[in-house]
Amino acid sequence: MTNNLTMLTDLYQLTMMNGYYKKGLHENTAVFDIFFRKNVCEGGYTIICGIEEVVNYIQNLRYEDSDLEYLRSLNLFDEDFLGFLKDFKFTGDIYAVEDGTVMFPGEPVLVVKAPLYQAQLIETAMLSIVNFMSLIATKASRVCNAAQGDPVLEFGLRRAQGPEAGLYGAKAAVIGGCKGTSNVLTGKMFNVPISGTHAHSWVQKFDTELEAFRAYADIYPDSCLLLIDTYDVLNSGVKNAITVFNELRAKGHEPLGVRLDSGDLTYLSREVRRILDEAGFENVKITASNDLDEYTITSLKQEGAKIDSWGVGTKLITSYDYPSLGGVYKLAAATNSEGLLVPKIKISENPEKINNPGFKKVVRIYNENGKAEADLIMLADEVIDESNTLEIFDPIYTWKTKKFEKYNLREVLSPLFKDGKCVRDKKTIQEVTEYTRQELASLWDQHKRIKNPHIYKVDLSEGLWKMKQDMIASKKIK
């Protein structure tokens, strides 16, 4: 990703910035929330990803001379505003979850508190980053969940929606649970494990399949995994692979595995497993690819397929059945003419599009065994006395309540930027993936079902709920 993405924005962000500047409102403090309205693939949770990329974006915000020259050519902005942009830098605060945090619809995952013109500019790029990477991390998590502990490898670069989607999508997939990727640049940039063997073209290049397998084994005797479906899996591929495996073993090397990329994977994998075992290669692993996703893997598992690891490409890197997370960026508070920060709300005929006003935080409620039971969206200055019983209520069906006697609380948002400076230490990909694993482990299994998951409770504090209802009912909404 290019370091300087300042111009990666929608035009209306700039026209609004110019308007705020002309009206003397640009330095007013504003609070914006990033949140999403539906979980990925209609699932039970979404894994937030891309926070590190947001940091890189914010830290490199600046207008180059060529940027200003281009904006000048649009004949939309005068020299006074362009001169103002020349010295642009982000000076505000951002609160965010950690990469790998499990979140739910309606909850702020990033909160920006900054001068209005700065907060306005960064909307588009932040949404682009977080929406895509969260989408792929969650899709990967679903695929890995379907694989039931088998290793899943991300193989989607050639089918990604462009090079950067392949690059950052692979990183997100590893955060979501994949054990590695075929993407070499992702491996180099982010210290992600990479994996790959050979294609059908390798086999086709040689006069015979056996010759191709022997050549590959000769070059990679200690990491030999052969693609056995170029011609005929059972009558040719697996038999030639066993011949080569015997030759390797005679030289003191053990083969790793075989890969299937077409055909009836349940039937073929069962037969290949039987043939390998009968030949004395019980430890040789079977890898499968071929347009897999969480639904296909679930079906193959139920059918008893003998597959040890999974290479998942197109349907993971593109999130084939659910192409966008749909996160939004909404104004939640702004300073008034007296300099006071006041809540803001967007009214809609669709109730789900009415945002939660004010400067907020999200508190996660855990039971005494560390399982997440519910989330509570609260005003930033509200405090819960953990020595007392906690009672929450559904924000729509308010008669539905739940009490907690023994519980622990965690605020899931924490400072990311203060006064324009990043205040959070960078984590390794290994630390992020372990954190993601712990986040998922804190969920009950019913929230992780591939289909028809149990809906996780996300409620509003009494203070926030009352503020929202009063603002909706008020005739003073502007």
CSV table of C-alpha atoms in Angstrom, one decimal:
chain,number,residue,atom,x,y,z
A,1,MET,CA,0.0,0.0,0.0
A,2,THR,CA,1.3,3.4,-0.9
A,3,ASN,CA,2.5,5.3,2.2
A,4,ASN,CA,0.7,8.5,1.3
A,5,LEU,CA,-3.0,7.9,0.7
A,6,THR,CA,-4.1,11.5,1.4
A,7,MET,CA,-5.7,11.8,-2.0
A,8,LEU,CA,-7.5,8.5,-1.6
A,9,THR,CA,-10.8,10.1,-0.7
A,10,ASP,CA,-14.1,11.0,-2.2
A,11,LEU,CA,-14.5,14.5,-3.7
A,12,TYR,CA,-17.3,15.4,-1.3
A,13,GLN,CA,-14.9,15.1,1.6
A,14,LEU,CA,-12.9,17.9,0.1
A,15,THR,CA,-15.8,20.1,-0.8
A,16,MET,CA,-17.2,19.7,2.8
A,17,MET,CA,-13.8,20.5,4.2
A,18,ASN,CA,-13.7,23.7,2.0
A,19,GLY,CA,-17.2,24.6,3.2
A,20,TYR,CA,-16.3,24.2,6.8
A,21,TYR,CA,-13.2,26.3,6.3
A,22,LYS,CA,-15.1,29.1,4.5
A,23,LYS,CA,-17.7,29.1,7.3
A,24,GLY,CA,-15.2,29.1,10.1
A,25,LEU,CA,-16.3,25.7,11.4
A,26,HIS,CA,-13.3,23.7,10.5
A,27,GLU,CA,-11.6,23.8,13.9
A,28,ASN,CA,-14.8,22.7,15.7
A,29,THR,CA,-14.3,19.3,17.4
A,30,ALA,CA,-16.3,16.5,15.9
A,31,VAL,CA,-16.8,12.9,17.0
A,32,PHE,CA,-17.3,10.2,14.3
A,33,ASP,CA,-18.0,6.5,14.8
A,34,ILE,CA,-17.1,3.6,12.5
A,35,PHE,CA,-19.5,0.7,12.9
A,36,PHE,CA,-21.2,-1.9,10.7
A,37,ARG,CA,-24.9,-2.9,10.6
A,38,LYS,CA,-24.6,-6.6,9.7
A,39,ASN,CA,-22.1,-9.4,10.4
A,40,VAL,CA,-20.1,-10.9,7.5
A,41,CYS,CA,-22.0,-13.6,5.7
A,42,GLU,CA,-25.0,-13.2,8.1
A,43,GLY,CA,-22.8,-14.9,10.7
A,44,GLY,CA,-22.6,-14.4,14.4
A,45,TYR,CA,-19.6,-12.1,14.7
A,46,THR,CA,-17.1,-10.0,12.7
A,47,ILE,CA,-13.3,-9.9,13.3
A,48,ILE,CA,-12.0,-6.3,13.0
A,49,CYS,CA,-8.8,-6.0,11.0
A,50,GLY,CA,-6.8,-3.2,9.4
A,51,ILE,CA,-6.1,-1.1,12.5
A,52,GLU,CA,-2.3,-1.2,11.7
A,53,GLU,CA,-3.0,0.0,8.2
A,54,VAL,CA,-5.1,2.8,9.6
A,55,VAL,CA,-2.1,3.9,11.7
A,56,ASN,CA,0.1,3.9,8.7
A,57,TYR,CA,-2.4,5.9,6.8
A,58,ILE,CA,-2.8,8.6,9.5
A,59,GLN,CA,0.9,8.9,10.1
A,60,ASN,CA,1.5,9.6,6.4
A,61,LEU,CA,-1.2,12.2,5.8
A,62,ARG,CA,0.2,15.2,3.9
A,63,TYR,CA,-0.5,17.1,0.7
A,64,GLU,CA,2.3,17.0,-1.9
A,65,ASP,CA,2.8,19.8,-4.3
A,66,SER,CA,1.5,17.6,-7.1
A,67,ASP,CA,-1.7,16.9,-5.1
A,68,LEU,CA,-2.3,20.6,-4.6
A,69,GLU,CA,-1.7,21.3,-8.3
A,70,TYR,CA,-4.2,18.7,-9.2
A,71,LEU,CA,-6.8,20.1,-6.8
A,72,ARG,CA,-6.1,23.6,-8.3
A,73,SER,CA,-6.9,22.3,-11.8
A,74,LEU,CA,-10.4,21.3,-10.7
A,75,ASN,CA,-11.3,25.0,-10.3
A,76,LEU,CA,-13.3,24.2,-7.1
A,77,PHE,CA,-10.9,25.6,-4.5
A,78,ASP,CA,-9.3,29.0,-4.1
A,79,GLU,CA,-5.7,29.6,-3.1
A,80,ASP,CA,-6.6,30.4,0.4
A,81,PHE,CA,-8.0,26.9,1.0
A,82,LEU,CA,-5.2,25.2,-1.0
A,83,GLY,CA,-2.6,27.0,1.1
A,84,PHE,CA,-4.4,25.8,4.2
A,85,LEU,CA,-4.1,22.2,3.0
A,86,LYS,CA,-0.4,22.6,2.3
A,87,ASP,CA,0.2,22.4,6.1
A,88,PHE,CA,-2.3,19.6,6.8
A,89,LYS,CA,-1.6,17.1,9.5
A,90,PHE,CA,-3.7,15.0,11.8
A,91,THR,CA,-3.8,16.4,15.3
A,92,GLY,CA,-6.8,14.6,16.8
A,93,ASP,CA,-7.6,11.5,18.9
A,94,ILE,CA,-8.6,8.1,17.7
A,95,TYR,CA,-9.9,5.3,19.9
A,96,ALA,CA,-10.0,1.8,18.4
A,97,VAL,CA,-10.3,-1.9,19.1
A,98,GLU,CA,-7.2,-4.1,18.6
A,99,ASP,CA,-6.7,-5.9,15.3
A,100,GLY,CA,-8.4,-9.3,15.7
A,101,THR,CA,-11.1,-8.1,18.1
A,102,VAL,CA,-14.5,-9.8,17.7
A,103,MET,CA,-17.2,-7.1,17.3
A,104,PHE,CA,-20.9,-7.0,16.6
A,105,PRO,CA,-23.4,-4.8,14.6
A,106,GLY,CA,-23.9,-1.3,15.9
A,107,GLU,CA,-20.8,-1.1,18.0
A,108,PRO,CA,-18.2,1.6,17.4
A,109,VAL,CA,-14.9,-0.1,16.3
A,110,LEU,CA,-13.1,3.2,15.8
A,111,VAL,CA,-14.0,6.6,17.3
A,112,VAL,CA,-12.5,9.7,15.9
A,113,LYS,CA,-12.4,12.9,17.9
A,114,ALA,CA,-10.7,15.6,16.0
A,115,PRO,CA,-11.1,19.0,14.3
A,116,LEU,CA,-14.0,18.7,11.9
A,117,TYR,CA,-12.0,19.1,8.7
A,118,GLN,CA,-9.5,16.4,9.7
A,119,ALA,CA,-12.2,14.0,10.9
A,120,GLN,CA,-14.1,14.5,7.6
A,121,LEU,CA,-11.1,13.8,5.4
A,122,ILE,CA,-10.1,10.5,6.8
A,123,GLU,CA,-13.5,8.8,6.5
A,124,THR,CA,-13.2,7.2,3.0
A,125,ALA,CA,-9.7,5.7,3.4
A,126,MET,CA,-10.4,4.3,6.8
A,127,LEU,CA,-13.6,2.7,5.7
A,128,SER,CA,-11.9,1.2,2.7
A,129,ILE,CA,-9.2,-0.3,4.8
A,130,VAL,CA,-11.2,-1.6,7.7
A,131,ASN,CA,-14.2,-2.8,5.7
A,132,PHE,CA,-12.1,-5.0,3.4
A,133,MET,CA,-9.6,-6.4,5.8
A,134,SER,CA,-12.3,-7.1,8.4
A,135,LEU,CA,-14.4,-8.9,5.7
A,136,ILE,CA,-11.6,-11.2,4.7
A,137,ALA,CA,-10.4,-11.9,8.3
A,138,THR,CA,-14.0,-12.9,9.2
A,139,LYS,CA,-14.4,-15.0,6.0
A,140,ALA,CA,-11.2,-16.8,6.8
A,141,SER,CA,-12.3,-17.4,10.4
A,142,ARG,CA,-15.5,-19.0,9.1
A,143,VAL,CA,-13.5,-21.2,6.7
A,144,CYS,CA,-11.1,-22.3,9.5
A,145,ASN,CA,-14.1,-23.0,11.8
A,146,ALA,CA,-15.5,-25.3,9.1
A,147,ALA,CA,-12.1,-27.1,8.8
A,148,GLN,CA,-12.4,-28.0,12.5
A,149,GLY,CA,-8.7,-27.5,13.3
A,150,ASP,CA,-7.2,-28.7,10.0
A,151,PRO,CA,-4.7,-26.2,8.5
A,152,VAL,CA,-6.2,-23.8,6.0
A,153,LEU,CA,-3.9,-22.0,3.5
A,154,GLU,CA,-4.9,-18.9,1.6
A,155,PHE,CA,-4.3,-19.4,-2.1
A,156,GLY,CA,-6.3,-16.5,-3.6
A,157,LEU,CA,-3.8,-13.9,-5.0
A,158,ARG,CA,-4.5,-14.5,-8.7
A,159,ARG,CA,-8.2,-14.2,-8.1
A,160,ALA,CA,-8.1,-11.1,-5.8
A,161,GLN,CA,-9.6,-7.8,-6.8
A,162,GLY,CA,-6.2,-6.3,-7.6
A,163,PRO,CA,-2.7,-6.6,-6.2
A,164,GLU,CA,-3.3,-4.7,-2.9
A,165,ALA,CA,-6.5,-6.8,-2.2
A,166,GLY,CA,-4.4,-9.9,-2.6
A,167,LEU,CA,-1.6,-8.5,-0.5
A,168,TYR,CA,-3.6,-7.2,2.5
A,169,GLY,CA,-6.3,-9.8,2.1
A,170,ALA,CA,-3.7,-12.5,2.7
A,171,LYS,CA,-2.6,-10.8,5.8
A,172,ALA,CA,-6.2,-10.5,7.0
A,173,ALA,CA,-6.8,-14.2,6.2
A,174,VAL,CA,-3.9,-15.2,8.5
A,175,ILE,CA,-5.2,-13.0,11.3
A,176,GLY,CA,-8.6,-14.8,10.7
A,177,GLY,CA,-7.0,-18.2,11.3
A,178,CYS,CA,-5.2,-19.3,8.1
A,179,LYS,CA,-1.9,-21.0,8.7
A,180,GLY,CA,-0.2,-19.4,5.8
A,181,THR,CA,-0.5,-18.0,2.3
A,182,SER,CA,0.8,-18.6,-1.2
A,183,ASN,CA,1.5,-14.8,-1.5
A,184,VAL,CA,5.3,-14.3,-1.3
A,185,LEU,CA,5.1,-10.5,-0.9
A,186,THR,CA,2.7,-10.9,2.1
A,187,GLY,CA,5.2,-13.3,3.6
A,188,LYS,CA,8.0,-10.8,3.2
A,189,MET,CA,6.2,-7.7,4.4
A,190,PHE,CA,4.3,-9.2,7.3
A,191,ASN,CA,6.4,-12.2,8.3
A,192,VAL,CA,3.6,-14.5,7.4
A,193,PRO,CA,4.3,-18.2,6.6
A,194,ILE,CA,4.1,-19.0,2.9
A,195,SER,CA,3.4,-22.3,1.2
A,196,GLY,CA,3.3,-23.8,-2.3
A,197,THR,CA,4.5,-26.7,-4.4
A,198,HIS,CA,3.9,-27.0,-8.2
A,199,ALA,CA,1.1,-26.5,-10.7
A,200,HIS,CA,-0.3,-28.8,-13.4
A,201,SER,CA,1.9,-27.0,-15.9
A,202,TRP,CA,5.0,-28.6,-14.2
A,203,VAL,CA,3.6,-32.1,-14.9
A,204,GLN,CA,2.5,-31.2,-18.4
A,205,LYS,CA,6.0,-29.9,-19.3
A,206,PHE,CA,7.6,-33.4,-18.9
A,207,ASP,CA,7.0,-36.3,-21.2
A,208,THR,CA,5.4,-38.4,-18.4
A,209,GLU,CA,3.8,-37.7,-15.0
A,210,LEU,CA,6.4,-40.0,-13.3
A,211,GLU,CA,9.3,-38.0,-14.8
A,212,ALA,CA,7.7,-34.8,-13.5
A,213,PHE,CA,7.3,-36.2,-10.1
A,214,ARG,CA,10.9,-37.6,-10.0
A,215,ALA,CA,12.3,-34.2,-11.1
A,216,TYR,CA,10.3,-32.4,-8.4
A,217,ALA,CA,11.4,-34.9,-5.7
A,218,ASP,CA,15.0,-34.6,-6.8
A,219,ILE,CA,14.9,-30.8,-6.2
A,220,TYR,CA,12.9,-30.8,-3.0
A,221,PRO,CA,13.4,-34.2,-1.4
A,222,ASP,CA,12.5,-33.0,2.2
A,223,SER,CA,9.4,-31.0,1.2
A,224,CYS,CA,7.9,-33.1,-1.5
A,225,LEU,CA,4.2,-32.6,-2.0
A,226,LEU,CA,2.9,-33.7,-5.4
A,227,LEU,CA,-0.2,-32.6,-7.4
A,228,ILE,CA,-1.7,-35.8,-8.5
A,229,ASP,CA,-4.8,-34.9,-10.6
A,230,THR,CA,-3.3,-33.6,-13.9
A,231,TYR,CA,-4.3,-36.8,-15.7
A,232,ASP,CA,-6.0,-39.5,-13.6
A,233,VAL,CA,-5.8,-39.4,-9.8
A,234,LEU,CA,-6.3,-43.1,-9.1
A,235,ASN,CA,-4.9,-44.8,-12.2
A,236,SER,CA,-1.9,-42.6,-12.6
A,237,GLY,CA,-1.3,-39.8,-10.1
A,238,VAL,CA,-1.3,-41.6,-6.8
A,239,LYS,CA,0.5,-44.6,-8.2
A,240,ASN,CA,3.3,-42.5,-9.7
A,241,ALA,CA,3.5,-40.5,-6.4
A,242,ILE,CA,4.0,-43.8,-4.5
A,243,THR,CA,6.7,-44.9,-6.8
A,244,VAL,CA,8.6,-41.6,-6.2
A,245,PHE,CA,7.8,-41.7,-2.5
A,246,ASN,CA,9.4,-45.2,-2.3
A,247,GLU,CA,12.5,-43.8,-4.1
A,248,LEU,CA,12.7,-40.9,-1.7
A,249,ARG,CA,12.4,-43.2,1.3
A,250,ALA,CA,15.2,-45.4,0.0
A,251,LYS,CA,17.4,-42.3,0.0
A,252,GLY,CA,16.5,-41.4,3.6
A,253,HIS,CA,13.8,-38.8,2.9
A,254,GLU,CA,10.1,-38.8,3.9
A,255,PRO,CA,7.5,-37.3,1.5
A,256,LEU,CA,5.1,-34.7,2.8
A,257,GLY,CA,1.9,-35.2,0.9
A,258,VAL,CA,-0.3,-35.1,-2.2
A,259,ARG,CA,-2.8,-32.5,-3.5
A,260,LEU,CA,-6.1,-32.8,-5.1
A,261,ASP,CA,-7.5,-29.9,-7.1
A,262,SER,CA,-10.5,-31.4,-9.0
A,263,GLY,CA,-13.1,-34.1,-9.1
A,264,ASP,CA,-15.2,-35.6,-6.3
A,265,LEU,CA,-13.0,-34.7,-3.4
A,266,THR,CA,-14.8,-37.0,-0.9
A,267,TYR,CA,-14.5,-40.1,-3.1
A,268,LEU,CA,-11.0,-39.4,-4.3
A,269,SER,CA,-9.6,-38.5,-0.9
A,270,ARG,CA,-10.9,-41.7,0.6
A,271,GLU,CA,-9.4,-43.8,-2.2
A,272,VAL,CA,-6.1,-41.9,-2.1
A,273,ARG,CA,-5.9,-42.4,1.7
A,274,ARG,CA,-6.6,-46.1,1.3
A,275,ILE,CA,-4.0,-46.5,-1.4
A,276,LEU,CA,-1.4,-44.5,0.5
A,277,ASP,CA,-2.0,-46.4,3.7
A,278,GLU,CA,-1.7,-49.8,2.0
A,279,ALA,CA,1.6,-48.6,0.5
A,280,GLY,CA,3.0,-47.8,3.9
A,281,PHE,CA,2.6,-44.0,3.7
A,282,GLU,CA,0.1,-43.4,6.5
A,283,ASN,CA,1.9,-40.1,7.4
A,284,VAL,CA,1.6,-38.6,3.9
A,285,LYS,CA,-1.0,-35.8,4.1
A,286,ILE,CA,-3.7,-35.1,1.6
A,287,THR,CA,-4.3,-31.4,0.7
A,288,ALA,CA,-7.4,-30.3,-1.2
A,289,SER,CA,-8.2,-27.2,-3.2
A,290,ASN,CA,-10.7,-26.3,-6.0
A,291,ASP,CA,-13.1,-23.4,-5.2
A,292,LEU,CA,-13.6,-24.3,-1.5
A,293,ASP,CA,-15.4,-22.2,1.1
A,294,GLU,CA,-16.8,-22.9,4.5
A,295,TYR,CA,-20.0,-24.5,3.1
A,296,THR,CA,-18.2,-26.9,0.8
A,297,ILE,CA,-15.7,-27.8,3.6
A,298,THR,CA,-18.5,-28.5,6.0
A,299,SER,CA,-20.2,-30.8,3.5
A,300,LEU,CA,-16.9,-32.6,2.8
A,301,LYS,CA,-16.4,-33.1,6.5
A,302,GLN,CA,-19.9,-34.5,6.9
A,303,GLU,CA,-19.3,-36.9,4.0
A,304,GLY,CA,-16.2,-38.3,5.6
A,305,ALA,CA,-13.6,-36.9,3.2
A,306,LYS,CA,-10.0,-37.9,4.1
A,307,ILE,CA,-8.5,-34.4,3.8
A,308,ASP,CA,-5.8,-33.1,6.1
A,309,SER,CA,-5.4,-29.5,5.0
A,310,TRP,CA,-7.2,-27.1,2.7
A,311,GLY,CA,-6.1,-24.6,0.1
A,312,VAL,CA,-8.8,-21.9,-0.2
A,313,GLY,CA,-8.5,-19.2,-2.9
A,314,THR,CA,-11.2,-17.4,-4.8
A,315,LYS,CA,-14.1,-17.7,-2.4
A,316,LEU,CA,-12.0,-16.5,0.5
A,317,ILE,CA,-10.0,-13.6,-0.9
A,318,THR,CA,-13.1,-12.2,-2.6
A,319,SER,CA,-15.6,-13.2,0.1
A,320,TYR,CA,-17.5,-14.6,-2.8
A,321,ASP,CA,-20.9,-14.8,-1.3
A,322,TYR,CA,-20.7,-11.5,0.8
A,323,PRO,CA,-18.7,-8.9,-1.1
A,324,SER,CA,-18.7,-6.0,1.4
A,325,LEU,CA,-18.8,-5.5,5.1
A,326,GLY,CA,-20.7,-2.2,4.7
A,327,GLY,CA,-19.2,-0.3,7.6
A,328,VAL,CA,-20.2,3.3,7.9
A,329,TYR,CA,-18.8,6.5,9.4
A,330,LYS,CA,-21.4,8.7,11.3
A,331,LEU,CA,-21.2,11.9,13.1
A,332,ALA,CA,-22.0,11.3,16.8
A,333,ALA,CA,-21.1,14.6,18.4
A,334,ALA,CA,-19.8,18.1,17.6
A,335,THR,CA,-19.1,21.3,19.4
A,336,ASN,CA,-21.8,24.0,19.3
A,337,SER,CA,-21.4,27.8,19.0
A,338,GLU,CA,-20.5,27.9,22.7
A,339,GLY,CA,-17.8,25.3,22.3
A,340,LEU,CA,-19.6,22.5,24.1
A,341,LEU,CA,-19.5,19.0,22.7
A,342,VAL,CA,-23.2,18.0,22.0
A,343,PRO,CA,-24.5,14.7,20.7
A,344,LYS,CA,-25.7,14.4,17.1
A,345,ILE,CA,-28.1,11.8,15.6
A,346,LYS,CA,-29.2,10.8,12.1
A,347,ILE,CA,-32.9,10.1,11.8
A,348,SER,CA,-34.1,7.5,9.3
A,349,GLU,CA,-37.3,5.8,8.4
A,350,ASN,CA,-35.3,2.6,8.7
A,351,PRO,CA,-34.7,2.1,12.5
A,352,GLU,CA,-31.5,0.3,12.0
A,353,LYS,CA,-30.0,3.3,10.3
A,354,ILE,CA,-30.5,5.6,13.3
A,355,ASN,CA,-27.1,6.0,14.9
A,356,ASN,CA,-26.3,6.1,18.6
A,357,PRO,CA,-25.4,9.7,19.5
A,358,GLY,CA,-22.7,11.0,21.8
A,359,PHE,CA,-19.1,10.2,22.6
A,360,LYS,CA,-19.2,6.5,23.6
A,361,LYS,CA,-17.4,3.4,24.7
A,362,VAL,CA,-18.1,-0.3,24.5
A,363,VAL,CA,-17.9,-2.6,27.5
A,364,ARG,CA,-17.8,-6.4,27.2
A,365,ILE,CA,-19.3,-8.4,30.0
A,366,TYR,CA,-17.7,-11.8,30.8
A,367,ASN,CA,-18.9,-14.5,33.1
A,368,GLU,CA,-16.6,-15.9,35.8
A,369,ASN,CA,-15.3,-18.5,33.4
A,370,GLY,CA,-14.2,-15.9,30.8
A,371,LYS,CA,-17.0,-16.4,28.3
A,372,ALA,CA,-18.4,-13.2,26.7
A,373,GLU,CA,-22.0,-12.8,27.6
A,374,ALA,CA,-23.0,-9.4,26.2
A,375,ASP,CA,-21.8,-6.0,25.2
A,376,LEU,CA,-22.9,-2.6,26.5
A,377,ILE,CA,-22.6,0.6,24.5
A,378,MET,CA,-22.2,3.4,27.0
A,379,LEU,CA,-21.6,7.2,27.1
A,380,ALA,CA,-17.9,7.8,27.7
A,381,ASP,CA,-18.4,9.2,31.2
A,382,GLU,CA,-20.6,6.5,32.5
A,383,VAL,CA,-19.2,4.1,35.1
A,384,ILE,CA,-20.3,0.7,36.2
A,385,ASP,CA,-19.9,-0.3,39.9
A,386,GLU,CA,-18.7,-3.9,39.5
A,387,SER,CA,-19.4,-4.6,43.2
A,388,ASN,CA,-23.1,-4.4,42.4
A,389,THR,CA,-25.4,-6.6,40.3
A,390,LEU,CA,-25.5,-5.4,36.7
A,391,GLU,CA,-28.8,-5.4,34.8
A,392,ILE,CA,-29.0,-4.7,31.1
A,393,PHE,CA,-32.0,-4.5,28.8
A,394,ASP,CA,-32.7,-4.9,25.1
A,395,PRO,CA,-32.8,-1.5,23.4
A,396,ILE,CA,-35.8,-2.4,21.3
A,397,TYR,CA,-37.7,-4.9,23.4
A,398,THR,CA,-37.0,-3.1,26.7
A,399,TRP,CA,-38.9,-5.6,28.9
A,400,LYS,CA,-36.2,-8.2,28.0
A,401,THR,CA,-33.6,-7.9,30.7
A,402,LYS,CA,-30.6,-9.9,32.0
A,403,LYS,CA,-28.9,-9.7,35.3
A,404,PHE,CA,-25.2,-10.5,36.1
A,405,GLU,CA,-24.1,-11.3,39.6
A,406,LYS,CA,-20.5,-12.6,39.0
A,407,TYR,CA,-18.9,-10.8,36.0
A,408,ASN,CA,-15.9,-9.0,34.7
A,409,LEU,CA,-15.8,-6.0,32.4
A,410,ARG,CA,-13.4,-5.0,29.6
A,411,GLU,CA,-13.5,-1.8,27.6
A,412,VAL,CA,-12.8,-2.9,24.0
A,413,LEU,CA,-11.9,0.5,22.7
A,414,SER,CA,-8.6,2.1,23.7
A,415,PRO,CA,-6.5,5.1,22.6
A,416,LEU,CA,-4.8,4.7,19.2
A,417,PHE,CA,-3.9,8.3,18.6
A,418,LYS,CA,-3.7,11.2,21.1
A,419,ASP,CA,-3.1,14.7,19.8
A,420,GLY,CA,-2.1,13.3,16.4
A,421,LYS,CA,0.5,10.8,17.8
A,422,CYS,CA,0.2,7.1,17.8
A,423,VAL,CA,0.2,5.8,21.4
A,424,ARG,CA,-0.2,2.1,20.8
A,425,ASP,CA,2.7,-0.3,20.4
A,426,LYS,CA,2.9,-2.3,17.1
A,427,LYS,CA,2.2,-6.0,17.4
A,428,THR,CA,3.7,-8.8,15.4
A,429,ILE,CA,1.4,-10.9,13.2
A,430,GLN,CA,1.9,-13.8,15.6
A,431,GLU,CA,0.7,-11.7,18.5
A,432,VAL,CA,-2.4,-10.6,16.6
A,433,THR,CA,-3.3,-14.1,15.5
A,434,GLU,CA,-3.0,-15.3,19.1
A,435,TYR,CA,-5.2,-12.5,20.3
A,436,THR,CA,-7.7,-13.3,17.6
A,437,ARG,CA,-7.7,-17.0,18.8
A,438,GLN,CA,-8.4,-15.9,22.3
A,439,GLU,CA,-11.2,-13.6,21.2
A,440,LEU,CA,-12.9,-16.4,19.4
A,441,ALA,CA,-12.4,-18.8,22.3
A,442,SER,CA,-14.3,-16.3,24.5
A,443,LEU,CA,-17.4,-16.8,22.4
A,444,TRP,CA,-19.9,-19.5,23.0
A,445,ASP,CA,-20.1,-22.1,20.2
A,446,GLN,CA,-23.6,-21.0,19.2
A,447,HIS,CA,-22.3,-17.6,18.2
A,448,LYS,CA,-19.8,-19.3,15.8
A,449,ARG,CA,-22.2,-21.5,13.9
A,450,ILE,CA,-21.8,-21.2,10.1
A,451,LYS,CA,-25.5,-21.0,9.6
A,452,ASN,CA,-28.2,-19.6,11.9
A,453,PRO,CA,-25.9,-18.4,14.7
A,454,HIS,CA,-27.3,-17.3,18.0
A,455,ILE,CA,-27.5,-13.5,18.1
A,456,TYR,CA,-25.0,-12.0,20.6
A,457,LYS,CA,-26.5,-9.4,22.9
A,458,VAL,CA,-25.5,-5.8,22.3
A,459,ASP,CA,-27.4,-3.4,24.5
A,460,LEU,CA,-27.3,0.3,25.3
A,461,SER,CA,-26.7,1.8,28.8
A,462,GLU,CA,-29.8,3.4,30.3
A,463,GLY,CA,-28.2,6.8,29.9
A,464,LEU,CA,-27.4,6.4,26.2
A,465,TRP,CA,-30.8,4.8,25.5
A,466,LYS,CA,-32.7,7.7,27.2
A,467,MET,CA,-30.6,10.3,25.3
A,468,LYS,CA,-31.3,8.6,22.0
A,469,GLN,CA,-35.1,8.3,22.6
A,470,ASP,CA,-35.2,11.9,23.7
A,471,MET,CA,-33.4,13.1,20.6
A,472,ILE,CA,-35.6,11.0,18.3
A,473,ALA,CA,-38.7,12.5,19.9
A,474,SER,CA,-37.4,16.0,20.1
A,475,LYS,CA,-38.7,18.6,17.6
A,476,LYS,CA,-35.3,20.3,18.0
A,477,ILE,CA,-33.3,17.8,15.9
A,478,LYS,CA,-31.4,19.7,13.2
